[in-house]
Coordinates of N, CA and C in Angstrom, one line a residue:
M1 N 0.9 -1.3 0.3 CA -0.1 -0.1 -0.3 C 1.0 1.1 0.0
G2 N 0.6 2.2 -0.8 CA 1.2 3.4 -0.9 C 1.0 4.4 0.2
K3 N 1.8 5.5 0.1 CA 1.7 6.4 1.3 C 1.6 7.6 1.0
I4 N 0.6 8.6 2.1 CA 0.4 9.6 1.4 C 1.4 10.4 1.4
V5 N 2.1 11.6 0.3 CA 3.4 12.4 0.1 C 3.1 13.5 -0.1
G6 N 3.6 14.4 0.4 CA 3.6 16.0 -0.1 C 3.8 16.2 -1.4
K7 N 3.5 17.3 -1.9 CA 3.5 17.5 -2.8 C 4.6 17.4 -3.7
G8 N 4.2 17.3 -5.1 CA 5.5 17.4 -6.0 C 5.2 17.3 -7.6
K9 N 6.1 18.0 -8.2 CA 5.5 18.3 -9.7 C 6.8 17.9 -10.7
G10 N 6.4 17.7 -11.9 CA 7.4 17.5 -12.9 C 8.4 16.5 -12.9
K11 N 9.7 16.5 -13.7 CA 10.6 15.3 -13.7 C 11.2 14.9 -12.0
G12 N 11.7 16.1 -11.8 CA 12.6 16.3 -10.6 C 11.9 16.2 -9.0
S13 N 11.2 15.9 -9.4 CA 10.3 15.4 -8.0 C 10.4 15.0 -7.0
N14 N 10.2 15.2 -6.1 CA 10.4 14.0 -4.5 C 9.5 13.1 -4.6
R15 N 8.1 13.2 -5.6 CA 7.2 12.1 -5.0 C 7.6 11.1 -5.2
Q16 N 7.1 10.3 -4.3 CA 7.3 8.7 -4.2 C 5.8 8.3 -4.5
G17 N 5.4 6.8 -5.0 CA 4.5 6.1 -5.0 C 3.4 6.2 -4.0
G18 N 2.2 6.7 -4.3 CA 0.8 6.9 -3.8 C 0.5 7.7 -3.6
F19 N -0.9 8.2 -3.2 CA -2.3 8.7 -3.6 C -2.1 10.0 -2.9
T20 N -2.7 11.1 -3.2 CA -3.0 12.5 -2.9 C -4.1 12.4 -1.9
V21 N -4.4 13.2 -0.9 CA -5.6 13.0 -0.4 C -7.1 13.8 -1.4
V22 N -6.7 14.3 -2.6 CA -7.5 14.4 -3.5 C -7.9 13.4 -4.1
E23 N -7.0 12.4 -4.7 CA -7.4 11.2 -5.3 C -7.9 10.5 -4.6
L24 N -7.7 10.5 -3.2 CA -8.7 9.5 -2.6 C -9.7 10.0 -2.1
A25 N -9.9 11.2 -2.2 CA -11.2 11.8 -2.0 C -12.4 11.4 -3.3
V26 N -12.1 11.8 -4.5 CA -12.4 11.5 -5.8 C -13.0 9.9 -5.6
S27 N -12.0 8.8 -5.4 CA -12.1 7.6 -5.3 C -13.4 7.3 -4.0
I28 N -13.2 7.6 -2.9 CA -14.7 7.6 -2.3 C -15.8 8.0 -2.7
L29 N -15.7 9.2 -3.2 CA -16.9 9.7 -3.8 C -17.7 8.9 -5.1
L30 N -17.0 8.4 -6.0 CA -17.3 7.4 -7.2 C -17.9 6.5 -6.3
V31 N -17.3 5.9 -5.4 CA -17.8 4.6 -4.7 C -18.9 4.7 -3.8
G32 N -19.3 6.1 -3.8 CA -20.4 6.4 -2.8 C -21.1 6.5 -4.0
I33 N -21.1 7.1 -4.8 CA -22.3 7.5 -6.2 C -22.7 5.6 -6.6
S34 N -21.7 5.3 -6.7 CA -21.7 3.7 -7.1 C -22.7 3.3 -6.2
L35 N -22.5 3.3 -4.9 CA -23.4 2.9 -4.1 C -25.1 3.3 -3.9
S36 N -24.8 4.5 -4.4 CA -26.4 5.0 -4.5 C -27.4 4.5 -5.7
V37 N -26.5 4.4 -6.5 CA -27.4 3.7 -7.9 C -27.5 2.3 -7.8
V38 N -26.8 1.7 -7.2 CA -27.3 0.2 -7.2 C -28.3 0.6 -5.8
T39 N -28.4 0.9 -4.7 CA -29.9 1.2 -3.7 C -30.4 1.3 -4.3
L40 N -30.7 2.5 -5.3 CA -32.0 2.9 -6.1 C -32.4 1.8 -7.0
A41 N -31.8 1.2 -7.6 CA -31.9 0.4 -8.7 C -32.7 -1.1 -7.8
Y42 N -31.8 -1.7 -6.8 CA -32.5 -2.4 -5.7 C -33.6 -2.3 -5.6
A43 N -33.8 -0.8 -5.0 CA -35.3 -0.4 -4.3 C -36.6 -0.6 -5.4
S44 N -36.1 -0.3 -6.8 CA -37.1 -0.2 -7.6 C -37.6 -1.7 -8.0
S45 N -36.3 -2.6 -8.3 CA -36.6 -3.9 -8.5 C -37.4 -4.3 -7.4
R46 N -37.2 -4.5 -6.3 CA -38.4 -5.0 -4.6 C -39.6 -4.8 -5.2
R47 N -40.1 -3.2 -5.6 CA -41.2 -2.9 -5.9 C -41.5 -3.2 -6.8
S48 N -40.9 -3.7 -7.6 CA -41.7 -4.1 -9.5 C -41.5 -5.8 -8.8
M49 N -41.0 -6.4 -7.9 CA -41.2 -8.2 -7.8 C -42.5 -7.9 -6.2
L50 N -42.4 -7.4 -6.2 CA -43.5 -7.1 -4.8 C -45.0 -7.0 -5.7
I51 N -45.2 -6.3 -6.5 CA -46.4 -5.9 -7.2 C -46.4 -7.0 -8.0
T52 N -45.1 -7.6 -8.9 CA -46.0 -8.9 -9.2 C -46.3 -9.9 -8.6
S53 N -45.5 -10.3 -7.4 CA -45.9 -11.5 -6.5 C -47.5 -10.9 -6.0
G54 N -47.7 -9.8 -5.8 CA -49.0 -9.9 -5.1 C -50.2 -10.2 -6.8
T55 N -49.6 -9.5 -8.0 CA -50.5 -9.7 -9.2 C -50.4 -11.5 -9.4
D56 N -49.7 -12.2 -9.1 CA -49.6 -13.9 -8.9 C -50.5 -14.2 -8.1
E57 N -50.6 -13.9 -6.8 CA -51.2 -14.2 -5.8 C -53.0 -13.9 -6.0
V58 N -53.2 -12.5 -6.3 CA -54.8 -12.4 -6.5 C -55.1 -13.3 -7.5
E59 N -54.4 -13.4 -8.8 CA -54.8 -14.3 -9.7 C -55.3 -15.8 -9.3
S60 N -53.9 -16.3 -8.3 CA -54.1 -17.7 -7.5 C -55.4 -17.9 -6.7
L61 N -55.6 -16.6 -6.3 CA -56.7 -16.8 -5.2 C -57.6 -16.9 -6.1
M62 N -57.8 -16.1 -7.3 CA -59.3 -16.2 -8.3 C -59.5 -17.5 -8.8
R63 N -58.2 -18.2 -9.1 CA -58.3 -19.7 -9.6 C -58.8 -20.6 -8.8
R64 N -58.2 -20.3 -7.6 CA -58.6 -21.5 -6.3 C -60.3 -21.2 -5.9
A65 N -60.5 -20.1 -5.5 CA -62.0 -19.9 -5.9 C -62.8 -20.5 -6.8
Y66 N -62.5 -20.3 -8.0 CA -63.1 -21.0 -8.9 C -63.6 -22.6 -8.6
N67 N -61.9 -23.1 -8.4 CA -61.9 -24.6 -8.4 C -62.7 -25.4 -6.9
I68 N -62.6 -24.7 -6.0 CA -63.5 -24.9 -5.1 C -65.0 -25.0 -5.3
A69 N -65.5 -23.7 -6.2 CA -67.1 -24.0 -6.5 C -67.4 -25.2 -7.3
M70 N -66.2 -25.5 -8.4 CA -66.4 -26.3 -9.2 C -66.5 -28.1 -8.9
Q71 N -65.1 -28.3 -7.5 CA -64.9 -29.8 -7.5 C -65.9 -29.8 -6.5
E72 N -66.1 -28.8 -5.0 CA -67.3 -29.5 -3.8 C -68.6 -29.0 -4.1
G73 N -68.9 -27.8 -5.6 CA -70.0 -27.9 -5.5 C -70.8 -26.6 -4.8
V74 N -69.9 -25.6 -4.1 CA -70.8 -25.1 -3.2 C -70.4 -23.6 -3.7
D75 N -71.0 -22.3 -3.3 CA -70.8 -21.2 -3.9 C -70.3 -20.7 -2.9
V76 N -69.2 -19.9 -3.2 CA -67.7 -19.0 -3.1 C -67.7 -17.7 -3.2
Y77 N -67.5 -17.0 -2.2 CA -67.3 -15.6 -2.1 C -65.7 -15.7 -2.1
L78 N -65.1 -14.9 -2.9 CA -63.8 -14.3 -2.8 C -63.7 -12.8 -2.3
Q79 N -63.6 -12.5 -1.7 CA -63.7 -10.8 -0.6 C -62.1 -10.0 -0.3
F80 N -62.5 -8.9 -0.9 CA -61.4 -8.3 -0.9 C -61.1 -7.1 -0.3
W81 N -60.3 -6.5 0.7 CA -60.7 -5.4 1.5 C -59.6 -4.4 1.1
D82 N -60.2 -3.1 1.0 CA -59.2 -2.1 1.3 C -58.8 -1.7 2.8
A83 N -57.5 -0.4 2.7 CA -57.5 0.1 3.7 C -58.2 0.0 4.8
S84 N -59.7 0.5 4.6 CA -60.7 1.1 5.7 C -61.8 -0.3 5.9
G85 N -61.4 -1.3 5.5 CA -62.3 -2.4 5.4 C -61.7 -3.2 6.8
S86 N -63.0 -4.4 7.4 CA -63.0 -5.0 8.4 C -61.7 -5.8 8.7
H87 N -61.0 -6.1 7.4 CA -59.2 -6.9 7.2 C -58.5 -6.1 6.2
P88 N -58.0 -5.0 6.8 CA -57.4 -4.1 5.8 C -56.4 -4.6 4.9
N89 N -56.9 -4.9 3.4 CA -55.9 -4.8 2.5 C -55.1 -6.7 2.6
R90 N -56.6 -7.2 3.2 CA -56.7 -8.4 3.2 C -57.8 -9.0 2.1
C91 N -57.7 -10.3 2.0 CA -58.6 -10.8 1.5 C -59.0 -12.6 1.8
A92 N -60.6 -12.8 1.8 CA -60.5 -14.6 2.5 C -61.5 -15.1 1.2
I93 N -61.8 -16.4 1.5 CA -62.6 -17.2 0.8 C -63.4 -17.9 1.6
Y94 N -64.7 -17.8 1.2 CA -65.8 -18.1 2.4 C -66.8 -18.9 1.2
R95 N -66.9 -20.0 1.9 CA -67.8 -21.2 1.3 C -69.3 -20.5 1.8
V96 N -70.1 -21.1 0.9 CA -71.9 -21.3 1.6 C -72.2 -22.8 1.3
Y97 N -72.3 -23.6 2.2 CA -72.8 -24.8 2.0 C -74.1 -25.4 1.7
P98 N -74.5 -26.6 1.1 CA -75.8 -26.8 0.6 C -76.6 -26.7 1.7
D99 N -76.4 -27.0 3.0 CA -77.1 -26.9 4.2 C -77.5 -25.2 4.5
G100 N -77.2 -24.5 4.0 CA -77.2 -23.4 4.3 C -76.0 -22.3 4.9
R101 N -75.2 -23.3 5.7 CA -73.9 -22.6 6.5 C -73.5 -21.4 5.8
D102 N -73.4 -20.1 6.2 CA -72.7 -19.5 5.1 C -71.1 -18.8 5.9
E103 N -70.2 -18.7 5.8 CA -68.8 -18.8 6.3 C -69.1 -17.2 6.9
R104 N -69.3 -16.4 5.9 CA -69.5 -14.7 5.8 C -70.2 -14.6 7.3
D105 N -71.1 -15.1 7.3 CA -72.2 -14.7 8.4 C -71.4 -14.3 9.8
N106 N -70.3 -15.1 10.2 CA -69.8 -14.9 11.5 C -68.4 -14.2 11.0
D107 N -68.2 -14.4 9.8 CA -66.8 -14.0 9.3 C -65.8 -15.1 10.0
E108 N -65.6 -16.5 9.1 CA -65.0 -17.4 9.7 C -64.6 -18.4 8.3
P109 N -63.6 -17.4 7.8 CA -63.5 -18.6 6.7 C -62.3 -19.6 6.5
T110 N -62.6 -20.3 6.5 CA -61.6 -21.7 6.8 C -60.8 -21.9 5.6
E111 N -60.8 -21.7 4.7 CA -59.5 -22.0 3.3 C -58.3 -21.6 3.9
T112 N -57.1 -22.4 4.0 CA -56.1 -22.3 4.5 C -55.1 -21.7 3.4
P113 N -54.4 -20.6 3.8 CA -53.2 -20.3 2.5 C -52.4 -21.0 2.1
P114 N -52.7 -20.8 0.4 CA -52.1 -21.5 -0.7 C -50.6 -21.4 -0.2
P115 N -49.9 -22.4 -0.8 CA -48.0 -22.2 -0.7 C -47.8 -21.1 -1.2
G116 N -46.8 -20.4 -0.1 CA -46.1 -19.0 -1.0 C -47.2 -17.5 -0.3
V117 N -48.4 -17.9 0.4 CA -49.1 -16.7 0.7 C -49.4 -16.9 2.2
S118 N -49.4 -16.0 2.6 CA -49.2 -15.8 4.1 C -50.7 -15.3 4.9
A119 N -51.1 -15.4 6.0 CA -52.2 -15.2 6.6 C -52.2 -14.7 8.0
D120 N -53.4 -13.7 8.2 CA -53.5 -13.5 9.8 C -54.7 -14.6 10.0
T121 N -54.3 -14.9 11.2 CA -55.6 -16.3 11.5 C -56.0 -15.8 13.0
D122 N -57.2 -16.2 13.4 CA -57.3 -16.1 14.7 C -57.6 -17.2 15.5
G123 N -56.3 -18.3 15.2 CA -56.1 -19.3 16.0 C -57.2 -20.6 16.3
E124 N -58.5 -20.3 15.7 CA -59.5 -21.2 15.6 C -59.5 -21.7 14.0
G125 N -58.5 -21.8 13.3 CA -59.1 -22.0 11.8 C -59.7 -21.1 10.7
H126 N -59.4 -20.2 11.1 CA -60.1 -19.1 10.1 C -59.0 -17.9 9.5
F127 N -58.9 -17.7 8.6 CA -57.7 -17.5 7.4 C -58.1 -16.1 6.9
W128 N -57.2 -14.8 7.0 CA -57.5 -13.8 5.9 C -56.1 -13.3 5.4
F129 N -56.3 -13.6 3.8 CA -54.5 -13.6 3.5 C -54.3 -12.6 3.0
K130 N -52.6 -12.1 3.4 CA -52.2 -10.9 3.3 C -51.9 -11.4 1.3
I131 N -51.9 -10.5 0.7 CA -51.3 -9.8 -0.5 C -49.8 -9.6 -0.7
A132 N -49.2 -10.7 -1.2 CA -47.6 -10.2 -1.0 C -47.1 -9.9 0.0
E133 N -47.5 -10.9 1.4 CA -46.8 -10.5 2.4 C -47.5 -9.3 3.2
G134 N -48.4 -8.7 2.5 CA -49.1 -7.7 3.2 C -48.1 -6.3 2.7
S135 N -47.4 -6.3 1.7 CA -47.1 -5.1 1.5 C -47.6 -4.5 0.5
V136 N -48.8 -4.7 -0.3 CA -49.6 -4.1 -1.6 C -50.8 -3.8 -0.9
S137 N -51.7 -2.7 -1.4 CA -52.7 -2.1 -1.0 C -53.5 -2.6 -1.9
V138 N -54.9 -3.0 -1.3 CA -56.0 -3.1 -2.3 C -56.7 -1.8 -2.6
Q139 N -56.9 -1.4 -3.7 CA -57.4 -0.1 -4.0 C -59.0 0.1 -3.7
S140 N -59.5 -1.0 -3.7 CA -61.0 -0.3 -3.6 C -61.7 -2.4 -2.9
P141 N -62.5 -2.1 -2.1 CA -63.2 -3.3 -2.2 C -63.8 -4.1 -3.1
V142 N -63.6 -5.3 -3.2 CA -64.2 -6.3 -4.5 C -64.8 -7.5 -3.6
T143 N -65.7 -7.7 -4.0 CA -66.4 -8.9 -4.0 C -67.1 -10.3 -4.7
L144 N -66.3 -11.2 -5.2 CA -66.9 -11.9 -6.2 C -67.5 -12.8 -6.1
L145 N -68.5 -13.5 -6.6 CA -69.4 -14.9 -6.2 C -68.9 -16.1 -7.3
F146 N -68.6 -17.2 -6.8 CA -68.4 -18.2 -7.8 C -69.5 -19.2 -7.2
R147 N -70.3 -19.1 -8.5 CA -71.3 -20.4 -8.1 C -71.7 -21.6 -9.6
R148 N -71.6 -22.6 -9.0 CA -71.7 -24.0 -9.6 C -72.8 -24.0 -10.0
E149 N -73.3 -24.0 -11.7 CA -74.7 -24.2 -12.0 C -74.4 -25.3 -13.2
G150 N -75.0 -26.9 -12.5 CA -74.5 -27.9 -13.5 C -73.1 -28.3 -13.7
A151 N -72.5 -28.2 -14.7 CA -71.1 -28.5 -14.8 C -70.5 -27.1 -15.3
L152 N -70.7 -25.8 -15.4 CA -70.2 -24.8 -15.2 C -69.9 -24.0 -13.8
V153 N -69.1 -23.2 -14.0 CA -68.9 -22.3 -12.7 C -69.0 -20.7 -13.5
T154 N -69.8 -19.8 -12.7 CA -70.2 -18.8 -13.1 C -69.8 -17.5 -12.1
V155 N -69.1 -16.4 -12.5 CA -67.9 -15.4 -12.0 C -69.3 -14.6 -11.3
S156 N -69.6 -13.7 -10.7 CA -70.0 -12.4 -10.7 C -69.7 -11.4 -9.6
S157 N -70.4 -10.3 -9.8 CA -69.7 -9.4 -8.6 C -70.8 -9.1 -7.9
V158 N -70.5 -9.1 -6.4 CA -71.5 -8.5 -5.4 C -71.5 -7.1 -5.2
Q159 N -70.0 -6.7 -5.3 CA -69.5 -5.6 -4.8 C -68.3 -5.1 -5.4
G160 N -68.0 -4.1 -5.9 CA -66.8 -3.7 -6.6 C -66.3 -3.8 -8.0
G161 N -67.6 -4.3 -8.8 CA -67.1 -4.8 -10.3 C -65.7 -6.2 -10.0
M162 N -65.9 -6.5 -11.3 CA -64.8 -7.8 -11.9 C -63.7 -7.5 -11.6
S163 N -62.4 -6.7 -10.9 CA -61.2 -6.2 -11.5 C -61.0 -5.8 -10.0
V164 N -59.8 -6.5 -9.6 CA -58.8 -5.9 -8.4 C -58.0 -5.0 -8.7
T165 N -57.8 -4.1 -8.0 CA -56.7 -3.5 -8.4 C -55.3 -3.4 -6.8
I166 N -54.4 -3.7 -7.4 CA -53.1 -3.6 -6.2 C -52.6 -2.3 -6.6
T167 N -51.8 -1.9 -5.4 CA -50.7 -0.7 -5.5 C -50.2 -1.0 -4.3
L168 N -48.8 -0.3 -5.0 CA -47.7 -0.2 -4.2 C -46.6 1.0 -4.6
S169 N -46.5 1.9 -4.1 CA -45.1 2.9 -4.2 C -45.6 4.1 -5.5
G170 N -46.5 3.8 -5.9 CA -47.2 4.4 -7.4 C -47.1 3.3 -8.4
L171 N -46.9 2.2 -8.2 CA -47.2 0.7 -8.9 C -48.5 0.6 -9.2
S172 N -49.1 -0.1 -9.9 CA -50.5 -0.5 -9.7 C -50.4 -1.5 -11.2
R173 N -51.5 -2.8 -10.1 CA -51.7 -3.9 -11.2 C -53.2 -3.9 -11.1
T174 N -53.8 -4.5 -12.3 CA -55.3 -4.7 -12.0 C -55.3 -6.0 -12.6
I175 N -56.2 -6.6 -11.9 CA -56.3 -8.3 -12.2 C -57.7 -8.4 -12.3
T176 N -58.2 -9.0 -13.8 CA -59.6 -9.3 -13.8 C -60.0 -10.9 -14.1
I177 N -61.3 -10.8 -13.3 CA -62.0 -12.6 -13.9 C -63.0 -11.9 -15.0
N178 N -63.5 -12.8 -15.9 CA -64.7 -12.6 -16.5 C -65.8 -13.6 -16.0
E179 N -67.0 -13.8 -16.3 CA -67.7 -14.5 -15.7 C -67.8 -15.9 -16.0
R180 N -66.6 -16.6 -16.8 CA -66.7 -17.7 -17.3 C -65.7 -18.3 -16.3
G181 N -64.9 -17.1 -15.4 CA -63.5 -17.7 -14.4 C -62.5 -17.4 -15.3
E182 N -62.3 -16.7 -16.2 CA -60.9 -16.9 -17.0 C -60.0 -15.5 -16.5
V183 N -59.0 -15.4 -15.9 CA -58.2 -14.5 -15.2 C -57.2 -13.8 -16.3
S184 N -57.2 -12.3 -16.2 CA -56.1 -11.6 -17.1 C -55.7 -10.5 -15.9
S185 N -54.2 -10.2 -16.1 CA -54.1 -8.6 -15.8 C -53.0 -8.1 -16.8

């Protein structure tokens, strides 16, 4: 490692190998700028990753609700709350059984979270899913009804339309389902 030495100019200087204080300061400044750029790129990449993850989870939950209605022959409600809802920025899947029991009556959704989706629970087997680990917000409340009619499942809106919009730090994605259960984003 070189040492910092006093001034010296020209051929006959007394300067030995090493760096001046100005050279060191410029090097440190360049490293600092590089780290700032990398940090900003990472933050932007993380936001993009979280909104994509949230989109994938909402699509997966829509498909799950459709499959429950098809396989079990029950009505299924998929409910999304916004920040002011009873379960802020969460969603849940509720079943209505053929005997008339409706999990919505006492807010008791029993569908467990799919792999990779975290959830709040009351410890009694009821789950409210966090979208992208709770990092994204639901723009407005939406409730979808999945109803099996013969060999088909139809989807209809009970509240808020057929689309769910999630947001995160200026980014937003809208996930839409049609009456046949086809999901797009």
